[in-house]
DNA sequence: GCGTAAATCTTGACACTGTCAAGACATGGC
DNA sequence: GCCATGTCTTGACAGTGTCAAGATTTACGC
């Protein structure tokens, strides 16, 4: 039995295609301007198909955020295994945000998501646990609490958010990695 | 000639009333769920009145952001004059975000604003200048560049964003000022 | 193999949204 | 007193999320 992808009534993996389409759309206009109908058009299906798969708009964004947290955890883990260096994990944090803007922006916008979603909670806990391995203190729920870990997370996250919001001048925007390494080195752990 | 506020065709200070209504609405659902028609209803005017005053939805949000930056600068200036302490300015930064959530969220969401708006640019520059006085390095456009200033700003901003996004456990959320003072003291300036 | 239940996707409708043009009304200058 | 200007309303339009109902395909028990 051949799985006829892309032509018949059943799509094959529409869920996957819808998430990809959503990520593309988010990359262009941000998570808040996402339109379910535009996503449907992009994926070549009817206007109500996305809502069927994800319940509602927040459901689609929640799926994007969950996948983002998984990819995020992957990226941080890779760097930690390779270097064993806190600072490099921080740089990877920022790099992920720059290279995966759509995912990153969606991940940190809780008012657009279904907060209680178990899949999102699992992925969040995983990315927190990865951060924990790098910075050193979290409880069972993945809540970071040790002051040194909080300081590092806050510094890297704040720098990343300000950078992506266009709050820095060209001196900083041209070499964000170098600047982040510099300011990171000013933190007593 | 009596200025008949609140009853006749002309409103008196509808612009003011619309901004206040917008801030209320944003406080309830965030800037991205703001509805011009809901704002109009709240202010007791017709559905198209807000667009007349602010051009479009982004125009209203831009006005809110500009006013937010002014209030923000006021708050930081007060603390700096009173204490002359960097760390206390950082705490005031976070306090403002908590106490004026609607303003703060709108201020740092450039994709919803008219970036080129002169009034917004003026207010932004003012709040940057205030930050500069506290942390120590900015160019003529108000772009902070000195590493120590960047580090402090990033740390405080990141902590604030993570806190408001619900990313911390109860240990931190119960006494954010204390925690921020603690992690702030770990920064070599 | 077959028939029925379930899953997947479409269609059509509804209330709501931002935006625009045209009109109603009030105010200020002459 | 009259006209021009600014303020606000009204009505319309296309686009949005969401829901119910229908069409179509797959999966499963027998």
mmCIF file of C-alpha atoms in Angstrom, chain A residues 2-117:
data_model
loop_
_atom_site.group_PDB
_atom_site.id
_atom_site.type_symbol
_atom_site.label_atom_id
_atom_site.label_comp_id
_atom_site.label_asym_id
_atom_site.label_seq_id
_atom_site.Cartn_x
_atom_site.Cartn_y
_atom_site.Cartn_z
ATOM 1 C CA UNK A 2 1.519 3.211 -1.168
ATOM 2 C CA UNK A 3 1.318 6.246 1.068
ATOM 3 C CA UNK A 4 0.253 8.831 -1.424
ATOM 4 C CA UNK A 5 1.729 11.982 0.042
ATOM 5 C CA UNK A 6 0.641 15.377 -1.176
ATOM 6 C CA UNK A 7 -2.214 14.541 -3.507
ATOM 7 C CA UNK A 8 -5.132 12.709 -1.947
ATOM 8 C CA UNK A 9 -7.677 13.534 0.712
ATOM 9 C CA UNK A 10 -5.448 12.374 3.512
ATOM 10 C CA UNK A 11 -2.237 14.248 3.662
ATOM 11 C CA UNK A 12 0.189 11.855 5.251
ATOM 12 C CA UNK A 13 1.819 14.081 7.808
ATOM 13 C CA UNK A 14 -0.201 17.244 7.844
ATOM 14 C CA UNK A 15 0.674 17.975 11.439
ATOM 15 C CA UNK A 16 4.341 18.183 10.511
ATOM 16 C CA UNK A 17 3.593 20.321 7.437
ATOM 17 C CA UNK A 18 1.417 22.707 9.465
ATOM 18 C CA UNK A 19 4.090 23.232 12.091
ATOM 19 C CA UNK A 20 6.658 23.929 9.382
ATOM 20 C CA UNK A 21 4.309 26.373 7.695
ATOM 21 C CA UNK A 22 3.636 28.043 11.034
ATOM 22 C CA UNK A 23 7.344 28.440 11.720
ATOM 23 C CA UNK A 24 7.820 30.057 8.321
ATOM 24 C CA UNK A 25 4.951 32.455 8.944
ATOM 25 C CA UNK A 26 6.203 33.301 12.433
ATOM 26 C CA UNK A 27 9.667 33.982 11.054
ATOM 27 C CA UNK A 28 8.153 36.639 8.823
ATOM 28 C CA UNK A 29 5.846 38.459 11.194
ATOM 29 C CA UNK A 30 6.258 37.181 14.727
ATOM 30 C CA UNK A 31 4.013 34.801 16.687
ATOM 31 C CA UNK A 32 1.293 37.357 17.381
ATOM 32 C CA UNK A 33 0.542 37.982 13.701
ATOM 33 C CA UNK A 34 0.210 34.301 12.890
ATOM 34 C CA UNK A 35 -2.960 33.471 10.971
ATOM 35 C CA UNK A 36 -4.356 29.954 10.942
ATOM 36 C CA UNK A 37 -5.853 30.537 7.515
ATOM 37 C CA UNK A 38 -2.525 31.698 6.127
ATOM 38 C CA UNK A 39 -0.851 28.619 7.575
ATOM 39 C CA UNK A 40 -3.515 26.448 5.952
ATOM 40 C CA UNK A 41 -3.005 28.143 2.600
ATOM 41 C CA UNK A 42 0.743 27.680 2.891
ATOM 42 C CA UNK A 43 0.276 23.983 3.531
ATOM 43 C CA UNK A 44 -2.286 23.693 0.733
ATOM 44 C CA UNK A 45 -5.213 22.570 2.865
ATOM 45 C CA UNK A 46 -8.583 23.999 3.815
ATOM 46 C CA UNK A 47 -8.852 26.915 6.228
ATOM 47 C CA UNK A 48 -10.129 24.835 9.137
ATOM 48 C CA UNK A 49 -7.571 22.035 8.965
ATOM 49 C CA UNK A 50 -5.127 23.593 11.457
ATOM 50 C CA UNK A 51 -7.797 24.016 14.114
ATOM 51 C CA UNK A 52 -8.752 20.368 13.691
ATOM 52 C CA UNK A 53 -5.204 19.209 14.448
ATOM 53 C CA UNK A 54 -4.308 21.621 17.228
ATOM 54 C CA UNK A 55 -7.659 22.586 18.712
ATOM 55 C CA UNK A 56 -7.093 26.282 18.289
ATOM 56 C CA UNK A 57 -4.479 28.860 17.447
ATOM 57 C CA UNK A 58 -2.857 28.653 20.863
ATOM 58 C CA UNK A 59 -2.607 24.909 20.352
ATOM 59 C CA UNK A 60 -0.570 25.331 17.184
ATOM 60 C CA UNK A 61 1.699 27.857 18.862
ATOM 61 C CA UNK A 62 2.060 25.492 21.815
ATOM 62 C CA UNK A 63 3.207 22.733 19.484
ATOM 63 C CA UNK A 64 5.743 25.098 17.935
ATOM 64 C CA UNK A 65 6.987 26.129 21.376
ATOM 65 C CA UNK A 66 7.336 22.519 22.510
ATOM 66 C CA UNK A 67 9.318 21.582 19.436
ATOM 67 C CA UNK A 68 11.397 24.695 19.960
ATOM 68 C CA UNK A 69 12.279 23.675 23.502
ATOM 69 C CA UNK A 70 13.380 20.266 22.278
ATOM 70 C CA UNK A 71 15.587 21.722 19.559
ATOM 71 C CA UNK A 72 16.894 24.230 22.059
ATOM 72 C CA UNK A 73 17.818 21.491 24.529
ATOM 73 C CA UNK A 74 19.521 19.560 21.717
ATOM 74 C CA UNK A 75 21.621 22.563 20.735
ATOM 75 C CA UNK A 76 22.675 23.339 24.306
ATOM 76 C CA UNK A 77 23.457 19.704 25.048
ATOM 77 C CA UNK A 78 25.671 19.408 21.992
ATOM 78 C CA UNK A 79 27.740 22.398 23.040
ATOM 79 C CA UNK A 80 27.991 21.285 26.656
ATOM 80 C CA UNK A 81 29.160 17.799 25.647
ATOM 81 C CA UNK A 82 31.657 19.249 23.209
ATOM 82 C CA UNK A 83 33.186 21.985 25.354
ATOM 83 C CA UNK A 84 32.101 21.512 28.972
ATOM 84 C CA UNK A 85 32.183 25.298 29.219
ATOM 85 C CA UNK A 86 29.418 27.375 30.823
ATOM 86 C CA UNK A 87 30.235 30.397 28.739
ATOM 87 C CA UNK A 88 29.921 28.478 25.489
ATOM 88 C CA UNK A 89 26.505 27.210 26.520
ATOM 89 C CA UNK A 90 25.519 30.844 26.996
ATOM 90 C CA UNK A 91 26.771 31.725 23.547
ATOM 91 C CA UNK A 92 24.866 28.756 22.108
ATOM 92 C CA UNK A 93 21.754 30.075 23.892
ATOM 93 C CA UNK A 94 22.067 33.335 21.996
ATOM 94 C CA UNK A 95 23.006 31.645 18.727
ATOM 95 C CA UNK A 96 19.904 29.491 18.897
ATOM 96 C CA UNK A 97 17.747 32.574 19.369
ATOM 97 C CA UNK A 98 19.305 34.259 16.346
ATOM 98 C CA UNK A 99 19.248 31.209 14.082
ATOM 99 C CA UNK A 100 15.803 30.033 15.194
ATOM 100 C CA UNK A 101 14.049 33.288 15.862
ATOM 101 C CA UNK A 102 10.574 31.909 15.201
ATOM 102 C CA UNK A 103 10.960 29.077 17.692
ATOM 103 C CA UNK A 104 12.645 31.227 20.313
ATOM 104 C CA UNK A 105 10.094 34.030 20.215
ATOM 105 C CA UNK A 106 7.242 31.553 20.512
ATOM 106 C CA UNK A 107 8.858 29.702 23.414
ATOM 107 C CA UNK A 108 8.966 32.754 25.626
ATOM 108 C CA UNK A 109 5.482 34.133 24.991
ATOM 109 C CA UNK A 110 3.326 32.263 27.522
ATOM 110 C CA UNK A 111 0.262 34.431 27.000
ATOM 111 C CA UNK A 112 -0.091 32.942 23.511
ATOM 112 C CA UNK A 113 0.282 29.320 24.622
ATOM 113 C CA UNK A 114 -1.666 26.667 26.498
ATOM 114 C CA UNK A 115 0.321 26.788 29.689
ATOM 115 C CA UNK A 116 -0.896 23.479 31.038
ATOM 116 C CA UNK A 117 -0.112 21.434 27.939
#
